[in-house]
Amino acid sequence: MLRSKTHQSLAVRVSDGSIHREVTRLRPLSSRSRFFRLPLVRGVVALIDSLSGAVGCLGRSAQLLEPEAEISNRDLAITVILALTLGIGLFFVVPILLAAPAANWLGLNRLGINFLEGLVRISLFLAYIVLISRARDIQRTFEYHGAEHKVIHCWEKGQDLTVEHAQACSRLHPRCGTSFLLLVVLISILVFAVFSPTALGYKVLLRLLLLPLVAGLAFEVIRLSQRSNFFLVRALTAPGLMMQRLTTREPDATQVEVALAALETVIDPESVGRYNKPDTIE
């Protein structure tokens, strides 16, 4: 799955070995109101749009791979809500609960408590990535993830969109979702240090309320990294690139072919008609 400002493409290698392509015209929230395009707000809006598109592509991919399976939008929505709830709980609530008794035992001040929470949060995030990467299905997902980055690099360099050219490109990309997630974790340490009530219940509530602000700041840093080579910006984005060594793998040629199909479709949405029936265009 790849997205542009106006379209979202899906490419799936189906059971007969061919690559099925689909394209969807997007109407992002940012196009509906000037408020949604404001700094900080636009990051949260972009995240919502991306999650919505990813859920739709996930369900459609499952239908194409297993036509007999019945996967409803309701089932997908419940799965995403549960995943988000568990993710927020694990990476933003659990660190508070773990750091509080340790901080009391060590006699840390408020700044020390926030630093300890940050260390716990980063450790949990890294442990989670390492743990899930041991699953074979996740490894294949990471290979496709690397393939997407390679073909985007190939296109951004103006090279011919071929498997050979794409394979020669890096599998790491600064605008990756992995970089965004790690930036959220890192920026949360700074933001939470400023807003840090002592009461545990208020602290948990405030952390949750500040998450949109943290996400918005992370989005602005990634956006700035596209146009600036300033040392501080590079320093903030560098950990995300290192993290991608865990969340991407070197893809094989067949996986790059699928990624190229998705890229070509999102660049030229009308091309999907040359590969699939016209009714696949939404």
Tab-separated table of C-alpha atoms in Angstrom, residues 8-273:
chain	number	residue	atom	x	y	z
A	8	GLN	CA	-4.044	5.317	-2.313
A	9	SER	CA	-2.866	2.233	-4.164
A	10	LEU	CA	-2.927	-1.425	-3.221
A	11	ALA	CA	-0.886	-4.170	-4.889
A	12	VAL	CA	-1.242	-7.801	-3.852
A	13	ARG	CA	0.303	-10.935	-5.334
A	14	VAL	CA	-2.639	-13.324	-5.559
A	15	SER	CA	-2.713	-17.126	-5.673
A	16	ASP	CA	-2.066	-17.422	-9.434
A	17	GLY	CA	1.162	-15.424	-9.085
A	18	SER	CA	-0.123	-12.259	-10.744
A	19	ILE	CA	-0.168	-8.849	-9.070
A	20	HIS	CA	-3.618	-7.443	-8.435
A	21	ARG	CA	-3.773	-3.636	-8.343
A	22	GLU	CA	-6.409	-1.285	-7.027
A	23	VAL	CA	-6.530	2.466	-6.525
A	24	THR	CA	-8.749	4.628	-4.349
A	25	ARG	CA	-9.279	8.354	-4.689
A	26	LEU	CA	-8.665	10.044	-1.351
A	27	ARG	CA	-10.525	12.884	0.280
A	28	PRO	CA	-8.306	13.566	3.288
A	29	LEU	CA	-9.605	15.476	6.297
A	30	SER	CA	-7.072	18.233	5.574
A	31	SER	CA	-8.962	19.058	2.368
A	32	ARG	CA	-12.214	19.662	4.250
A	33	SER	CA	-11.189	22.416	6.635
A	34	ARG	CA	-8.409	24.967	6.954
A	35	PHE	CA	-8.231	24.128	10.664
A	36	PHE	CA	-7.049	20.598	9.826
A	37	ARG	CA	-4.069	22.078	7.950
A	38	LEU	CA	-2.744	24.079	10.898
A	39	PRO	CA	0.679	23.107	12.336
A	40	LEU	CA	0.436	20.415	15.063
A	41	VAL	CA	-3.201	19.727	14.098
A	42	ARG	CA	-2.243	18.444	10.624
A	43	GLY	CA	-0.025	15.744	12.129
A	44	VAL	CA	-2.882	14.201	14.101
A	45	VAL	CA	-5.179	14.492	11.073
A	46	ALA	CA	-2.602	12.805	8.815
A	47	LEU	CA	-2.271	9.985	11.349
A	48	ILE	CA	-6.034	9.431	11.391
A	49	ASP	CA	-6.181	9.405	7.580
A	50	SER	CA	-3.262	6.958	7.361
A	51	LEU	CA	-4.748	4.585	9.922
A	52	SER	CA	-8.102	4.651	8.168
A	53	GLY	CA	-6.507	3.872	4.810
A	54	ALA	CA	-4.307	1.136	6.259
A	55	VAL	CA	-7.282	-0.611	7.870
A	56	GLY	CA	-9.185	-0.564	4.591
A	57	CYS	CA	-6.206	-1.978	2.667
A	58	LEU	CA	-5.661	-4.644	5.314
A	59	GLY	CA	-9.213	-5.898	4.947
A	60	ARG	CA	-9.123	-5.775	1.157
A	61	SER	CA	-5.794	-7.654	1.065
A	62	ALA	CA	-7.249	-10.393	3.247
A	63	GLN	CA	-10.244	-10.688	0.906
A	64	LEU	CA	-7.999	-11.015	-2.136
A	65	LEU	CA	-5.775	-13.651	-0.525
A	66	GLU	CA	-8.629	-15.619	1.060
A	67	PRO	CA	-11.862	-14.916	-0.864
A	68	GLU	CA	-13.781	-17.388	1.315
A	69	ALA	CA	-12.949	-15.550	4.536
A	70	GLU	CA	-15.575	-13.149	5.827
A	71	ILE	CA	-13.907	-10.073	7.302
A	72	SER	CA	-16.246	-7.197	8.064
A	73	ASN	CA	-15.363	-3.552	8.559
A	74	ARG	CA	-16.718	-3.918	12.085
A	75	ASP	CA	-14.247	-6.703	12.856
A	76	LEU	CA	-11.370	-4.627	11.490
A	77	ALA	CA	-12.466	-1.561	13.458
A	78	ILE	CA	-12.633	-3.555	16.687
A	79	THR	CA	-9.177	-5.007	16.013
A	80	VAL	CA	-7.678	-1.560	15.409
A	81	ILE	CA	-9.320	-0.070	18.515
A	82	LEU	CA	-8.016	-2.924	20.651
A	83	ALA	CA	-4.531	-2.590	19.139
A	84	LEU	CA	-4.461	1.174	19.762
A	85	THR	CA	-5.725	0.727	23.313
A	86	LEU	CA	-3.091	-1.906	24.078
A	87	GLY	CA	-0.372	0.182	22.421
A	88	ILE	CA	-1.219	3.326	24.377
A	89	GLY	CA	-1.510	1.322	27.573
A	90	LEU	CA	1.796	-0.482	27.067
A	91	PHE	CA	3.900	2.474	25.952
A	92	PHE	CA	2.355	5.372	27.888
A	93	VAL	CA	0.549	4.028	30.956
A	94	VAL	CA	2.700	1.037	31.955
A	95	PRO	CA	5.930	3.135	32.099
A	96	ILE	CA	4.274	5.429	34.651
A	97	LEU	CA	3.198	2.488	36.794
A	98	LEU	CA	6.643	0.874	36.592
A	99	ALA	CA	8.651	4.066	37.142
A	100	ALA	CA	6.667	5.398	40.110
A	101	PRO	CA	7.768	2.808	42.739
A	102	ALA	CA	11.327	2.728	41.401
A	103	ALA	CA	11.519	6.531	41.550
A	104	ASN	CA	10.317	6.547	45.155
A	105	TRP	CA	12.903	3.916	46.090
A	106	LEU	CA	15.682	5.861	44.362
A	107	GLY	CA	14.504	9.204	45.716
A	108	LEU	CA	14.329	10.845	42.276
A	109	ASN	CA	13.022	14.356	41.698
A	110	ARG	CA	10.388	15.194	39.084
A	111	LEU	CA	12.905	15.459	36.252
A	112	GLY	CA	14.497	12.157	37.230
A	113	ILE	CA	11.101	10.455	37.322
A	114	ASN	CA	10.299	11.611	33.777
A	115	PHE	CA	13.706	10.499	32.541
A	116	LEU	CA	13.150	7.071	34.094
A	117	GLU	CA	9.699	6.836	32.526
A	118	GLY	CA	11.280	7.664	29.173
A	119	LEU	CA	13.878	4.937	29.549
A	120	VAL	CA	11.158	2.413	30.410
A	121	ARG	CA	9.059	3.580	27.449
A	122	ILE	CA	11.941	3.258	24.977
A	123	SER	CA	12.963	-0.124	26.425
A	124	LEU	CA	9.419	-1.473	26.054
A	125	PHE	CA	9.217	-0.171	22.495
A	126	LEU	CA	12.516	-1.779	21.494
A	127	ALA	CA	11.645	-5.040	23.234
A	128	TYR	CA	8.281	-5.131	21.439
A	129	ILE	CA	9.888	-4.618	18.007
A	130	VAL	CA	12.535	-7.270	18.647
A	131	LEU	CA	9.944	-9.734	19.945
A	132	ILE	CA	7.481	-9.468	17.061
A	133	SER	CA	10.309	-9.531	14.496
A	134	ARG	CA	10.952	-13.166	15.427
A	135	ALA	CA	7.674	-14.243	13.804
A	136	ARG	CA	8.038	-15.409	10.193
A	137	ASP	CA	4.943	-13.510	9.007
A	138	ILE	CA	6.255	-10.306	10.562
A	139	GLN	CA	9.638	-10.857	8.912
A	140	ARG	CA	7.909	-11.025	5.527
A	141	THR	CA	6.004	-7.852	6.407
A	142	PHE	CA	9.310	-6.164	7.212
A	143	GLU	CA	10.685	-7.334	3.857
A	144	TYR	CA	7.767	-5.711	2.042
A	145	HIS	CA	8.333	-2.646	4.211
A	146	GLY	CA	11.920	-2.498	2.948
A	147	ALA	CA	10.703	-2.944	-0.626
A	148	GLU	CA	8.387	0.065	-0.297
A	149	HIS	CA	11.250	2.239	0.905
A	150	LYS	CA	13.502	1.088	-1.928
A	151	VAL	CA	11.021	1.908	-4.677
A	152	ILE	CA	10.244	5.318	-3.140
A	153	HIS	CA	13.956	6.131	-3.048
A	154	CYS	CA	14.240	4.977	-6.663
A	155	TRP	CA	11.391	7.271	-7.736
A	156	GLU	CA	12.705	10.247	-5.725
A	157	LYS	CA	16.104	9.870	-7.438
A	158	GLY	CA	14.429	10.019	-10.843
A	159	GLN	CA	15.665	6.563	-11.852
A	160	ASP	CA	13.834	4.096	-14.061
A	161	LEU	CA	11.361	2.119	-11.969
A	162	THR	CA	12.907	-1.315	-12.355
A	163	VAL	CA	13.677	-4.054	-9.866
A	164	GLU	CA	17.412	-3.649	-10.467
A	165	HIS	CA	17.435	0.085	-9.779
A	166	ALA	CA	15.173	-0.259	-6.749
A	167	GLN	CA	17.231	-3.066	-5.218
A	168	ALA	CA	20.292	-0.811	-5.308
A	169	CYS	CA	18.520	1.788	-3.127
A	170	SER	CA	18.457	1.965	0.655
A	171	ARG	CA	15.711	0.224	2.596
A	172	LEU	CA	15.772	3.069	5.169
A	173	HIS	CA	13.659	6.188	4.648
A	174	PRO	CA	13.372	9.268	6.910
A	175	ARG	CA	9.601	9.664	6.425
A	176	CYS	CA	8.804	6.135	7.574
A	177	GLY	CA	6.095	5.411	10.127
A	178	THR	CA	8.712	3.734	12.312
A	179	SER	CA	10.604	7.021	12.546
A	180	PHE	CA	7.355	8.737	13.445
A	181	LEU	CA	6.580	6.282	16.259
A	182	LEU	CA	10.062	6.537	17.735
A	183	LEU	CA	9.911	10.329	17.539
A	184	VAL	CA	6.622	10.205	19.438
A	185	VAL	CA	8.353	8.226	22.181
A	186	LEU	CA	11.367	10.591	22.304
A	187	ILE	CA	9.371	13.829	22.157
A	188	SER	CA	7.001	12.541	24.833
A	189	ILE	CA	9.929	12.537	27.271
A	190	LEU	CA	10.437	16.271	26.721
A	191	VAL	CA	6.754	17.219	26.710
A	192	PHE	CA	5.844	15.107	29.730
A	193	ALA	CA	8.742	16.626	31.675
A	194	VAL	CA	7.031	20.025	31.375
A	195	PHE	CA	3.557	18.760	32.312
A	196	SER	CA	4.056	16.352	35.181
A	197	PRO	CA	1.617	16.386	38.125
A	198	THR	CA	2.583	14.325	41.138
A	199	ALA	CA	-0.749	12.497	41.597
A	200	LEU	CA	-0.611	9.212	39.662
A	201	GLY	CA	-4.185	9.392	38.357
A	202	TYR	CA	-3.792	12.947	37.069
A	203	LYS	CA	-0.459	12.042	35.516
A	204	VAL	CA	-1.953	9.151	33.530
A	205	LEU	CA	-4.875	11.322	32.386
A	206	LEU	CA	-2.610	14.196	31.381
A	207	ARG	CA	-0.301	11.862	29.453
A	208	LEU	CA	-3.246	10.625	27.401
A	209	LEU	CA	-4.542	14.163	26.777
A	210	LEU	CA	-1.086	15.284	25.606
A	211	LEU	CA	-0.676	12.460	23.088
A	212	PRO	CA	-2.183	14.471	20.181
A	213	LEU	CA	0.279	17.298	20.915
A	214	VAL	CA	3.192	14.846	20.973
A	215	ALA	CA	2.052	13.258	17.705
A	216	GLY	CA	1.685	16.699	16.123
A	217	LEU	CA	5.197	17.713	17.159
A	218	ALA	CA	6.653	14.450	15.806
A	219	PHE	CA	4.928	15.054	12.470
A	220	GLU	CA	6.346	18.587	12.251
A	221	VAL	CA	9.885	17.324	12.919
A	222	ILE	CA	9.587	14.735	10.122
A	223	ARG	CA	8.102	17.379	7.833
A	224	LEU	CA	10.995	19.721	8.657
A	225	SER	CA	13.527	16.972	7.973
A	226	GLN	CA	12.413	16.936	4.332
A	227	ARG	CA	13.535	20.546	3.859
A	228	SER	CA	16.303	21.065	6.412
A	229	ASN	CA	19.734	19.585	7.008
A	230	PHE	CA	20.074	21.333	10.361
A	231	PHE	CA	22.050	19.340	12.919
A	232	LEU	CA	19.243	19.201	15.499
A	233	VAL	CA	16.728	17.944	12.923
A	234	ARG	CA	19.155	15.262	11.736
A	235	ALA	CA	19.837	14.287	15.350
A	236	LEU	CA	16.115	13.843	16.038
A	237	THR	CA	15.496	11.755	12.907
A	238	ALA	CA	18.655	9.607	13.200
A	239	PRO	CA	17.213	7.232	15.857
A	240	GLY	CA	14.256	6.493	13.569
A	241	LEU	CA	16.589	5.505	10.735
A	242	MET	CA	18.481	3.205	13.091
A	243	MET	CA	15.195	1.694	14.281
A	244	GLN	CA	14.316	0.878	10.670
A	245	ARG	CA	17.174	-1.611	10.651
A	246	LEU	CA	14.845	-3.648	12.865
A	247	THR	CA	11.539	-2.910	11.118
A	248	THR	CA	12.764	-3.454	7.553
A	249	ARG	CA	14.511	-6.379	5.883
A	250	GLU	CA	16.163	-6.742	2.495
A	251	PRO	CA	13.380	-7.811	0.087
A	252	ASP	CA	13.662	-10.259	-2.781
A	253	ALA	CA	12.889	-9.380	-6.391
A	254	THR	CA	9.271	-10.586	-6.227
A	255	GLN	CA	8.544	-8.333	-3.267
A	256	VAL	CA	10.108	-5.340	-5.011
A	257	GLU	CA	7.883	-6.092	-8.021
A	258	VAL	CA	4.797	-5.767	-5.825
A	259	ALA	CA	6.073	-2.502	-4.322
A	260	LEU	CA	6.804	-1.137	-7.809
A	261	ALA	CA	3.280	-2.072	-8.895
A	262	ALA	CA	1.855	-0.095	-5.951
A	263	LEU	CA	4.105	2.883	-6.726
A	264	GLU	CA	3.303	2.933	-10.440
A	265	THR	CA	-0.397	2.775	-9.608
A	266	VAL	CA	-0.316	5.675	-7.153
A	267	ILE	CA	1.757	7.767	-9.599
A	268	ASP	CA	-0.586	6.993	-12.505
A	269	PRO	CA	-3.997	5.953	-11.090
A	270	GLU	CA	-5.421	5.417	-14.572
A	271	SER	CA	-2.869	2.658	-15.185
A	272	VAL	CA	-4.810	0.285	-12.967
A	273	GLY	CA	-7.264	-0.207	-15.794
